Amino acid sequence: MIVAVIDIGKTNAKVALVDLDRMAEVALRRTANAVATDGPYPHHDVEALWAFILDSLADLNRERRIDAISITTHGATGALVDHSGELALPVLDYEFDGPDQLAADYEAVRPPFAETGTPRLPAGLNIGAQLFWQQKRFPAEFARAAAILMYPQYWALRLTGVAANEVTSLGCHTDLWNPWKADYSSLVDQMGWRRLMAPVRPARDRLGPILPAIAQQTGLDPATPVFCGLHDSNASLLPHLLSDVPPFSVVSTGTWVVSMAVGGRKAELDPARDTLVNVNALGDPVPSARFMGGREFSLLTDGRPVDWNEGDVAAVLAQKASLLPSTQQGSGPFPHRAAQWRNAEALSPGQRFVAVSFYLALMTATCLELIGGDGPTTVEGPFAQNRLFIRMLAAVTGRAVIASETSTGTSIGAALLASDGATVMSKGERTEPAADPAWHDYARSWQQAIET
């Protein structure tokens, strides 16, 4: 069975073909996901993305017959649509700081962390804050809205004409969902938004076939089913929920590095350190933590890996050359700490790349510690290809780390929504913690430098 996965990341958008029989991506189309700056505020260029999606589906279907479509997107994004399915307001970019203008007013109405598992985040990272700001600033346009949709389900609506919502996106630091009651939060009722919330459907629900116009434009079979879809980090988690035995952790890497602990140690989550409760595709709460690691990697390396060798590793470990957090402030486990290089004079490009990779691993290990991570850790996404990251993560956590063999776990996980049977995934290469004490000394030195 061939599933076309629409995968909208914050930095890039993709349409991937996943062969469920082989549990592998077999084709891919990719485009940059640029934010549009016209209109009333920075927003996602959904028409450019829609054209890319349709062109990709048509192109890929000519290569291999597409049997089904699934959808996964980044979080912290929703759409206000009117009765005709058109946008009542542009889809706000969550990095836009406009909602901060009403921060004090929003603080007075948002639910506590104990109710939602949602930390208070800046800009538009809480969808509740986005909606609050949009309603106050654009009351006429907001009044036109017939439905509030999470971002994966916005694309499902365009493909099928069926409006729905789903818990992984609703439960992704939105302030809109109570994961303990599996229902909308008190904010939704207080603001009168419940009537606008599209029906909640399981991620695996088949919403319907593609619309006739889509079939005509792409050449897909008019009966091609579209599945409800889910949040991208939870797409990475889903294959492990279906096949792994707790305790285990999954680290989904992309623009954000999201750590999720399943069956781990009990931990008191600290909302001030960007820990939160996600909701997985089965509807269960999952302790999680995150930082903007992919964005930091791009800024620190111009987005490109650099050649390095074991001599570079030995030099960095010996002189304890390190980067202290945080390059991207305002989120992550050290949201208000300014980045600082330490013992890093005259580093070669290879040594600098080693130190950056170690920094990202140490930040990830901190996230796993904050959420009680236990058992083996599987790394999904681009960082799975970074051997330095994998080795340091294993060393500092003292647990095995598995580098996923798939180029992106999000596509595989989203494709599984269309699978009716059990699946067995190839686990990838397993790295055990280093025996060399230099790795552990390095991690202790990094932690001590932060504490002082």
Tab-separated table of C-alpha atoms in Angstrom:
chain	number	residue	atom	x	y	z
A	1	MET	CA	0.000	0.000	0.000
A	2	ILE	CA	1.345	3.413	-0.994
A	3	VAL	CA	0.404	6.344	1.258
A	4	ALA	CA	1.069	9.948	0.270
A	5	VAL	CA	1.991	11.876	3.406
A	6	ILE	CA	1.571	15.637	3.411
A	7	ASP	CA	4.172	16.762	5.966
A	8	ILE	CA	4.155	20.499	6.699
A	9	GLY	CA	7.133	21.397	8.877
A	10	LYS	CA	7.928	24.869	10.113
A	11	THR	CA	10.948	25.189	7.818
A	12	ASN	CA	10.111	22.829	4.952
A	13	ALA	CA	7.009	21.234	3.492
A	14	LYS	CA	7.126	17.743	2.022
A	15	VAL	CA	4.964	15.226	0.252
A	16	ALA	CA	6.399	11.750	0.745
A	17	LEU	CA	5.299	8.397	-0.606
A	18	VAL	CA	5.497	5.658	2.029
A	19	ASP	CA	5.344	1.991	1.087
A	20	LEU	CA	3.630	0.407	4.091
A	21	ASP	CA	4.671	-3.096	3.037
A	22	ARG	CA	8.335	-2.053	3.260
A	23	MET	CA	7.829	0.609	5.953
A	24	ALA	CA	9.971	2.961	3.907
A	25	GLU	CA	9.809	6.237	2.039
A	26	VAL	CA	10.064	5.584	-1.678
A	27	ALA	CA	9.678	9.099	-3.120
A	28	LEU	CA	9.752	12.667	-1.858
A	29	ARG	CA	8.988	16.215	-2.972
A	30	ARG	CA	10.122	19.153	-0.835
A	31	THR	CA	9.779	22.946	-0.773
A	32	ALA	CA	10.739	25.751	1.584
A	33	ASN	CA	7.923	26.900	3.878
A	34	ALA	CA	8.350	30.660	3.851
A	35	VAL	CA	6.231	32.981	5.987
A	36	ALA	CA	4.256	35.622	4.099
A	37	THR	CA	4.487	39.180	5.412
A	38	ASP	CA	1.611	40.769	3.502
A	39	GLY	CA	-1.814	41.106	5.096
A	40	PRO	CA	-2.619	42.039	8.680
A	41	TYR	CA	0.205	39.959	10.265
A	42	PRO	CA	2.865	37.358	9.323
A	43	HIS	CA	1.122	34.217	8.197
A	44	HIS	CA	1.571	30.925	6.388
A	45	ASP	CA	1.258	31.101	2.619
A	46	VAL	CA	-1.365	28.389	2.403
A	47	GLU	CA	-2.077	28.976	-1.282
A	48	ALA	CA	1.564	28.410	-2.209
A	49	LEU	CA	1.578	25.287	-0.045
A	50	TRP	CA	-1.681	24.098	-1.604
A	51	ALA	CA	-0.264	24.470	-5.106
A	52	PHE	CA	2.830	22.527	-4.019
A	53	ILE	CA	0.675	19.776	-2.485
A	54	LEU	CA	-1.492	19.337	-5.565
A	55	ASP	CA	1.462	19.416	-7.966
A	56	SER	CA	3.340	16.895	-5.840
A	57	LEU	CA	0.371	14.532	-5.585
A	58	ALA	CA	-0.108	14.633	-9.339
A	59	ASP	CA	3.589	14.135	-10.027
A	60	LEU	CA	4.057	11.337	-7.510
A	61	ASN	CA	0.889	9.535	-8.592
A	62	ARG	CA	2.358	9.271	-12.074
A	63	GLU	CA	5.320	7.414	-10.557
A	64	ARG	CA	3.353	5.107	-8.246
A	65	ARG	CA	-0.362	4.753	-7.709
A	66	ILE	CA	-1.335	6.534	-4.483
A	67	ASP	CA	-3.727	4.438	-2.376
A	68	ALA	CA	-4.349	6.847	0.506
A	69	ILE	CA	-3.414	10.273	1.883
A	70	SER	CA	-2.365	11.146	5.418
A	71	ILE	CA	-1.339	14.469	6.934
A	72	THR	CA	1.060	15.683	9.596
A	73	THR	CA	2.080	19.244	10.456
A	74	HIS	CA	3.940	21.312	13.002
A	75	GLY	CA	2.021	22.363	16.084
A	76	ALA	CA	0.935	25.716	17.518
A	77	THR	CA	-1.064	26.458	14.381
A	78	GLY	CA	-4.764	26.597	13.657
A	79	ALA	CA	-7.148	27.951	11.059
A	80	LEU	CA	-10.360	29.947	11.289
A	81	VAL	CA	-12.626	29.021	8.389
A	82	ASP	CA	-16.008	30.352	7.362
A	83	HIS	CA	-19.076	28.415	6.214
A	84	SER	CA	-17.644	28.032	2.706
A	85	GLY	CA	-14.349	26.645	3.996
A	86	GLU	CA	-12.435	29.831	3.194
A	87	LEU	CA	-10.142	31.405	5.755
A	88	ALA	CA	-11.788	34.058	7.900
A	89	LEU	CA	-8.305	35.272	8.874
A	90	PRO	CA	-4.826	34.293	7.656
A	91	VAL	CA	-3.156	31.328	9.391
A	92	LEU	CA	-0.976	33.102	11.930
A	93	ASP	CA	2.749	32.337	12.150
A	94	TYR	CA	3.399	31.299	15.751
A	95	GLU	CA	6.699	33.213	15.821
A	96	PHE	CA	4.804	36.496	15.374
A	97	ASP	CA	4.831	38.370	18.682
A	98	GLY	CA	1.529	40.196	18.186
A	99	PRO	CA	-0.299	38.084	20.789
A	100	ASP	CA	2.181	39.349	23.396
A	101	GLN	CA	0.478	42.760	23.147
A	102	LEU	CA	-2.446	41.283	25.090
A	103	ALA	CA	-0.368	39.041	27.359
A	104	ALA	CA	-1.721	40.475	30.630
A	105	ASP	CA	-5.333	40.129	29.499
A	106	TYR	CA	-4.710	36.591	28.273
A	107	GLU	CA	-2.998	35.583	31.523
A	108	ALA	CA	-6.203	36.504	33.339
A	109	VAL	CA	-8.283	33.951	31.417
A	110	ARG	CA	-5.937	31.067	30.496
A	111	PRO	CA	-6.206	27.818	32.479
A	112	PRO	CA	-3.510	26.766	34.953
A	113	PHE	CA	-0.769	24.311	34.010
A	114	ALA	CA	-2.375	21.677	36.263
A	115	GLU	CA	-5.482	21.670	34.056
A	116	THR	CA	-3.920	21.578	30.604
A	117	GLY	CA	-0.260	20.591	30.963
A	118	THR	CA	0.442	23.666	28.828
A	119	PRO	CA	3.214	26.081	29.842
A	120	ARG	CA	2.791	29.778	29.098
A	121	LEU	CA	4.856	30.404	25.988
A	122	PRO	CA	5.781	33.602	24.125
A	123	ALA	CA	4.433	34.952	20.831
A	124	GLY	CA	1.848	32.606	19.325
A	125	LEU	CA	3.170	29.322	20.688
A	126	ASN	CA	-0.067	28.906	22.658
A	127	ILE	CA	-2.902	28.717	20.120
A	128	GLY	CA	-5.239	30.005	22.804
A	129	ALA	CA	-3.222	33.231	22.853
A	130	GLN	CA	-3.437	33.458	19.061
A	131	LEU	CA	-7.211	33.076	19.061
A	132	PHE	CA	-7.605	35.524	21.950
A	133	TRP	CA	-5.548	38.150	20.102
A	134	GLN	CA	-7.316	37.565	16.778
A	135	GLN	CA	-10.749	37.870	18.393
A	136	LYS	CA	-9.822	41.131	20.130
A	137	ARG	CA	-7.980	42.716	17.203
A	138	PHE	CA	-10.187	41.521	14.329
A	139	PRO	CA	-13.660	41.043	15.817
A	140	ALA	CA	-15.552	41.323	12.522
A	141	GLU	CA	-13.387	38.765	10.747
A	142	PHE	CA	-13.392	36.442	13.763
A	143	ALA	CA	-17.197	36.621	13.863
A	144	ARG	CA	-17.257	35.183	10.313
A	145	ALA	CA	-15.591	31.984	11.496
A	146	ALA	CA	-17.739	28.859	11.382
A	147	ALA	CA	-15.026	26.496	12.631
A	148	ILE	CA	-11.675	26.437	14.378
A	149	LEU	CA	-9.440	23.721	12.949
A	150	MET	CA	-6.006	22.504	13.923
A	151	TYR	CA	-3.510	22.717	11.091
A	152	PRO	CA	-3.474	19.069	9.893
A	153	GLN	CA	-7.249	19.080	9.759
A	154	TYR	CA	-7.293	22.353	7.802
A	155	TRP	CA	-5.550	20.512	4.975
A	156	ALA	CA	-7.895	17.557	5.440
A	157	LEU	CA	-10.813	19.936	4.998
A	158	ARG	CA	-9.373	21.222	1.729
A	159	LEU	CA	-8.931	17.672	0.486
A	160	THR	CA	-12.284	16.214	1.594
A	161	GLY	CA	-14.650	19.023	2.580
A	162	VAL	CA	-14.975	17.410	6.050
A	163	ALA	CA	-14.261	19.542	9.137
A	164	ALA	CA	-12.631	17.763	12.085
A	165	ASN	CA	-10.180	18.204	14.950
A	166	GLU	CA	-7.810	15.722	16.589
A	167	VAL	CA	-6.211	15.368	20.012
A	168	THR	CA	-2.473	15.393	19.242
A	169	SER	CA	-2.674	18.914	17.809
A	170	LEU	CA	-5.263	20.061	20.350
A	171	GLY	CA	-2.989	18.788	23.118
A	172	CYS	CA	0.204	20.417	21.844
A	173	HIS	CA	0.690	23.392	24.268
A	174	THR	CA	-2.486	25.071	23.037
A	175	ASP	CA	-4.282	25.908	26.332
A	176	LEU	CA	-7.351	24.448	24.575
A	177	TRP	CA	-7.326	20.834	25.810
A	178	ASN	CA	-7.575	19.079	29.172
A	179	PRO	CA	-5.584	15.838	28.710
A	180	TRP	CA	-6.836	14.393	32.003
A	181	LYS	CA	-10.507	14.718	31.032
A	182	ALA	CA	-9.995	14.254	27.274
A	183	ASP	CA	-12.117	17.337	26.637
A	184	TYR	CA	-11.761	20.988	25.789
A	185	SER	CA	-10.352	23.193	28.541
A	186	SER	CA	-12.179	25.797	30.581
A	187	LEU	CA	-10.702	28.486	28.296
A	188	VAL	CA	-12.730	27.193	25.348
A	189	ASP	CA	-15.982	27.555	27.274
A	190	GLN	CA	-15.020	30.839	28.903
A	191	MET	CA	-14.327	32.411	25.501
A	192	GLY	CA	-17.392	30.872	23.831
A	193	TRP	CA	-15.290	28.905	21.346
A	194	ARG	CA	-16.734	25.423	21.900
A	195	ARG	CA	-19.450	26.006	19.287
A	196	LEU	CA	-16.671	26.719	16.762
A	197	MET	CA	-14.615	23.653	17.504
A	198	ALA	CA	-14.976	21.049	14.778
A	199	PRO	CA	-15.835	17.523	15.988
A	200	VAL	CA	-12.905	15.642	17.509
A	201	ARG	CA	-12.042	12.564	15.462
A	202	PRO	CA	-9.296	9.949	16.034
A	203	ALA	CA	-6.129	10.454	14.000
A	204	ARG	CA	-6.855	7.148	12.247
A	205	ASP	CA	-10.353	8.136	11.136
A	206	ARG	CA	-10.980	8.032	7.410
A	207	LEU	CA	-12.603	11.430	6.862
A	208	GLY	CA	-13.706	10.659	3.352
A	209	PRO	CA	-12.505	10.422	-0.231
A	210	ILE	CA	-10.844	13.330	-1.963
A	211	LEU	CA	-13.147	15.909	-3.495
A	212	PRO	CA	-13.989	15.387	-7.183
A	213	ALA	CA	-12.095	18.539	-8.164
A	214	ILE	CA	-8.964	17.236	-6.441
A	215	ALA	CA	-9.236	13.921	-8.263
A	216	GLN	CA	-9.598	15.711	-11.576
A	217	GLN	CA	-6.659	18.021	-10.946
A	218	THR	CA	-4.232	15.376	-9.645
A	219	GLY	CA	-5.276	12.255	-11.507
A	220	LEU	CA	-5.815	10.365	-8.261
A	221	ASP	CA	-8.590	7.809	-7.983
A	222	PRO	CA	-11.727	9.686	-6.813
A	223	ALA	CA	-12.118	7.088	-4.039
A	224	THR	CA	-8.682	7.834	-2.550
A	225	PRO	CA	-9.248	8.045	1.233
A	226	VAL	CA	-7.877	10.862	3.392
A	227	PHE	CA	-7.078	10.182	7.052
A	228	CYS	CA	-7.594	12.725	9.800
A	229	GLY	CA	-3.904	13.286	10.501
A	230	LEU	CA	-1.830	14.306	13.501
A	231	HIS	CA	0.853	16.550	14.979
A	232	ASP	CA	4.347	15.814	13.620
A	233	SER	CA	6.151	14.900	16.859
A	234	ASN	CA	3.334	12.515	17.704
A	235	ALA	CA	3.657	11.020	14.237
A	236	SER	CA	7.260	10.178	15.140
A	237	LEU	CA	6.070	8.628	18.404
A	238	LEU	CA	3.248	6.510	16.959
A	239	PRO	CA	5.288	3.603	15.509
A	240	HIS	CA	6.942	3.125	18.895
A	241	LEU	CA	3.632	3.178	20.745
A	242	LEU	CA	2.503	0.361	18.487
A	243	SER	CA	5.627	-1.808	18.746
A	244	ASP	CA	7.914	-0.914	21.681
A	245	VAL	CA	7.684	-2.030	25.312
A	246	PRO	CA	7.849	0.778	27.929
A	247	PRO	CA	9.838	2.368	29.344
A	248	PHE	CA	11.294	4.146	26.328
A	249	SER	CA	11.790	7.667	25.038
A	250	VAL	CA	11.512	9.171	21.568
A	251	VAL	CA	13.290	12.317	20.438
A	252	SER	CA	11.714	13.872	17.355
A	253	THR	CA	14.112	16.275	15.638
A	254	GLY	CA	13.400	18.998	13.130
A	255	THR	CA	13.048	22.729	13.680
A	256	TRP	CA	12.097	21.689	17.214
A	257	VAL	CA	13.683	18.869	19.191
A	258	VAL	CA	10.818	17.274	21.114
A	259	SER	CA	11.561	14.645	23.756
A	260	MET	CA	8.747	12.323	24.852
A	261	ALA	CA	8.872	9.775	27.688
A	262	VAL	CA	6.631	6.705	27.716
A	263	GLY	CA	6.461	4.691	30.948
A	264	GLY	CA	9.339	6.647	32.434
A	265	ARG	CA	10.177	7.764	35.956
A	266	LYS	CA	7.675	9.999	37.728
A	267	ALA	CA	8.683	13.625	37.305
A	268	GLU	CA	7.139	16.913	38.371
A	269	LEU	CA	6.994	18.906	35.160
A	270	ASP	CA	8.271	22.472	35.357
A	271	PRO	CA	6.386	24.763	32.949
A	272	ALA	CA	9.088	27.424	33.335
A	273	ARG	CA	11.519	25.046	31.595
A	274	ASP	CA	9.333	24.268	28.586
A	275	THR	CA	8.106	20.910	29.799
A	276	LEU	CA	4.557	20.052	28.893
A	277	VAL	CA	2.003	17.298	28.499
A	278	ASN	CA	1.508	16.196	24.929
A	279	VAL	CA	-1.338	13.892	23.955
A	280	ASN	CA	-0.406	10.910	21.809
A	281	ALA	CA	-2.370	9.441	18.918
A	282	LEU	CA	-4.056	6.970	21.259
A	283	GLY	CA	-5.336	9.856	23.397
A	284	ASP	CA	-2.962	9.340	26.345
A	285	PRO	CA	-0.947	12.094	28.082
A	286	VAL	CA	2.812	12.005	27.415
A	287	PRO	CA	5.374	13.995	29.465
A	288	SER	CA	7.378	16.031	26.960
A	289	ALA	CA	10.027	18.727	26.724
A	290	ARG	CA	11.430	20.698	23.825
A	291	PHE	CA	13.861	23.256	22.554
A	292	MET	CA	14.453	24.782	19.140
A	293	GLY	CA	17.407	22.546	18.353
A	294	GLY	CA	17.020	22.366	14.589
A	295	ARG	CA	16.873	26.142	14.341
A	296	GLU	CA	19.954	26.397	16.576
A	297	PHE	CA	21.839	23.885	14.433
A	298	SER	CA	21.046	25.886	11.302
A	299	LEU	CA	22.186	29.152	12.869
A	300	LEU	CA	25.393	27.671	14.259
A	301	THR	CA	26.439	25.687	11.167
A	302	ASP	CA	24.665	27.463	8.290
A	303	GLY	CA	22.577	24.298	8.103
A	304	ARG	CA	25.410	22.124	6.818
A	305	PRO	CA	27.348	19.278	8.446
A	306	VAL	CA	31.104	19.859	8.609
A	307	ASP	CA	33.875	17.302	8.144
A	308	TRP	CA	35.334	16.157	11.449
A	309	ASN	CA	37.515	13.333	12.708
A	310	GLU	CA	38.260	11.523	15.950
A	311	GLY	CA	41.139	13.917	16.584
A	312	ASP	CA	38.593	16.757	16.676
A	313	VAL	CA	36.517	14.786	19.176
A	314	ALA	CA	39.519	14.127	21.394
A	315	ALA	CA	40.550	17.805	21.312
A	316	VAL	CA	37.080	19.050	22.274
A	317	LEU	CA	36.801	16.529	25.093
A	318	ALA	CA	40.298	17.291	26.406
A	319	GLN	CA	39.924	21.073	26.530
A	320	LYS	CA	36.206	20.864	27.380
A	321	ALA	CA	35.373	23.308	24.611
A	322	SER	CA	31.634	23.817	24.864
A	323	LEU	CA	28.661	25.942	23.999
A	324	LEU	CA	26.391	26.856	26.891
A	325	PRO	CA	22.649	27.543	26.365
A	326	SER	CA	20.715	29.064	24.795
A	327	THR	CA	21.172	30.196	21.215
A	328	GLN	CA	17.397	30.482	20.805
A	329	GLN	CA	15.983	32.093	23.922
A	330	GLY	CA	12.393	32.182	25.141
A	331	SER	CA	11.857	28.426	25.031
A	332	GLY	CA	13.639	25.245	26.030
A	333	PRO	CA	15.010	24.166	29.420
A	334	PHE	CA	17.082	27.359	29.815
A	335	PRO	CA	14.759	29.954	28.275
A	336	HIS	CA	16.392	33.056	29.736
A	337	ARG	CA	20.060	32.084	29.631
A	338	ALA	CA	22.278	33.751	27.021
A	339	ALA	CA	24.492	31.501	24.889
A	340	GLN	CA	28.187	31.469	25.740
A	341	TRP	CA	31.218	29.687	24.318
A	342	ARG	CA	33.612	28.243	26.902
A	343	ASN	CA	37.241	27.114	26.393
A	344	ALA	CA	36.621	27.548	22.698
A	345	GLU	CA	39.487	29.732	21.500
A	346	ALA	CA	40.853	28.870	18.045
A	347	LEU	CA	38.582	25.920	17.384
A	348	SER	CA	38.897	24.447	13.917
A	349	PRO	CA	35.676	24.112	11.866
A	350	GLY	CA	35.604	20.380	12.645
A	351	GLN	CA	36.087	20.961	16.364
A	352	ARG	CA	33.411	23.626	16.404
A	353	PHE	CA	30.979	21.211	14.732
A	354	VAL	CA	31.793	18.603	17.388
A	355	ALA	CA	31.070	21.125	20.167
A	356	VAL	CA	27.775	22.191	18.546
A	357	SER	CA	26.676	18.557	18.229
A	358	PHE	CA	27.588	17.918	21.864
A	359	TYR	CA	25.642	21.005	22.929
A	360	LEU	CA	22.512	19.756	21.166
A	361	ALA	CA	22.882	16.322	22.770
A	362	LEU	CA	23.346	17.808	26.250
A	363	MET	CA	20.277	19.995	25.811
A	364	THR	CA	18.302	16.916	24.726
A	365	ALA	CA	19.580	14.946	27.717
A	366	THR	CA	18.450	17.781	29.991
A	367	CYS	CA	14.977	17.597	28.448
A	368	LEU	CA	14.842	13.827	28.978
A	369	GLU	CA	15.884	14.221	32.605
A	370	LEU	CA	13.178	16.832	33.214
A	371	ILE	CA	10.435	14.471	31.979
A	372	GLY	CA	11.669	11.280	33.660
A	373	GLY	CA	12.923	9.619	30.498
A	374	ASP	CA	13.956	5.993	30.970
A	375	GLY	CA	14.831	2.986	28.857
A	376	PRO	CA	16.312	3.213	25.362
A	377	THR	CA	15.978	6.481	23.464
A	378	THR	CA	15.107	6.485	19.757
A	379	VAL	CA	16.108	9.562	17.772
A	380	GLU	CA	13.942	10.346	14.761
A	381	GLY	CA	14.573	12.899	12.031
A	382	PRO	CA	17.755	14.697	10.895
A	383	PHE	CA	19.710	14.388	14.157
A	384	ALA	CA	19.580	10.591	13.835
A	385	GLN	CA	22.257	10.986	11.155
A	386	ASN	CA	24.591	12.932	13.469
A	387	ARG	CA	26.885	10.342	15.082
A	388	LEU	CA	28.339	12.912	17.480
A	389	PHE	CA	24.878	13.785	18.784
A	390	ILE	CA	23.989	10.114	19.219
A	391	ARG	CA	27.226	9.225	21.027
A	392	MET	CA	27.036	12.114	23.487
A	393	LEU	CA	23.328	11.540	24.167
A	394	ALA	CA	24.080	7.904	25.059
A	395	ALA	CA	27.025	8.929	27.244
A	396	VAL	CA	25.236	11.589	29.253
A	397	THR	CA	21.972	9.648	29.765
A	398	GLY	CA	23.748	6.365	30.482
A	399	ARG	CA	21.219	4.565	28.281
A	400	ALA	CA	21.258	3.125	24.791
A	401	VAL	CA	20.335	5.423	21.912
A	402	ILE	CA	18.858	4.107	18.667
A	403	ALA	CA	19.299	6.178	15.518
A	404	SER	CA	16.230	5.662	13.369
A	405	GLU	CA	16.987	4.419	9.870
A	406	THR	CA	14.134	6.361	8.310
A	407	SER	CA	14.927	9.794	6.924
A	408	THR	CA	11.925	11.205	8.737
A	409	GLY	CA	9.903	9.367	11.343
A	410	THR	CA	7.031	11.772	10.858
A	411	SER	CA	6.166	10.436	7.420
A	412	ILE	CA	6.281	6.794	8.501
A	413	GLY	CA	4.156	7.522	11.568
A	414	ALA	CA	1.584	9.490	9.606
A	415	ALA	CA	1.388	6.755	6.976
A	416	LEU	CA	0.617	4.210	9.697
A	417	LEU	CA	-2.761	5.893	10.165
A	418	ALA	CA	-3.779	4.134	6.964
A	419	SER	CA	-2.570	0.727	8.123
A	420	ASP	CA	-5.084	-1.822	9.358
A	421	GLY	CA	-2.586	-4.297	10.794
A	422	ALA	CA	0.367	-4.517	13.145
A	423	THR	CA	3.684	-3.194	11.875
A	424	VAL	CA	7.276	-3.957	12.727
A	425	MET	CA	9.781	-1.182	12.167
A	426	SER	CA	13.481	-1.555	11.574
A	427	LYS	CA	15.035	-0.091	14.708
A	428	GLY	CA	18.254	1.310	13.342
A	429	GLU	CA	21.746	1.306	14.813
A	430	ARG	CA	22.005	1.031	18.604
A	431	THR	CA	24.694	2.997	20.451
A	432	GLU	CA	25.598	2.071	24.022
A	433	PRO	CA	26.991	4.635	26.495
A	434	ALA	CA	30.702	5.354	26.074
A	435	ALA	CA	33.057	3.682	28.542
A	436	ASP	CA	35.629	6.480	28.153
A	437	PRO	CA	35.344	8.713	31.253
A	438	ALA	CA	36.252	11.776	29.170
A	439	TRP	CA	32.700	11.845	27.762
A	440	HIS	CA	31.158	11.836	31.242
A	441	ASP	CA	33.657	14.437	32.511
A	442	TYR	CA	32.693	16.685	29.604
A	443	ALA	CA	28.980	16.413	30.423
A	444	ARG	CA	29.611	17.133	34.135
A	445	SER	CA	31.717	20.168	33.253
A	446	TRP	CA	28.949	21.500	30.995
A	447	GLN	CA	26.339	21.095	33.718
A	448	GLN	CA	28.552	22.694	36.369
A	449	ALA	CA	29.210	25.682	34.113
A	450	ILE	CA	25.474	26.255	33.754
A	451	GLU	CA	24.866	25.989	37.488
A	452	THR	CA	27.554	28.546	38.255
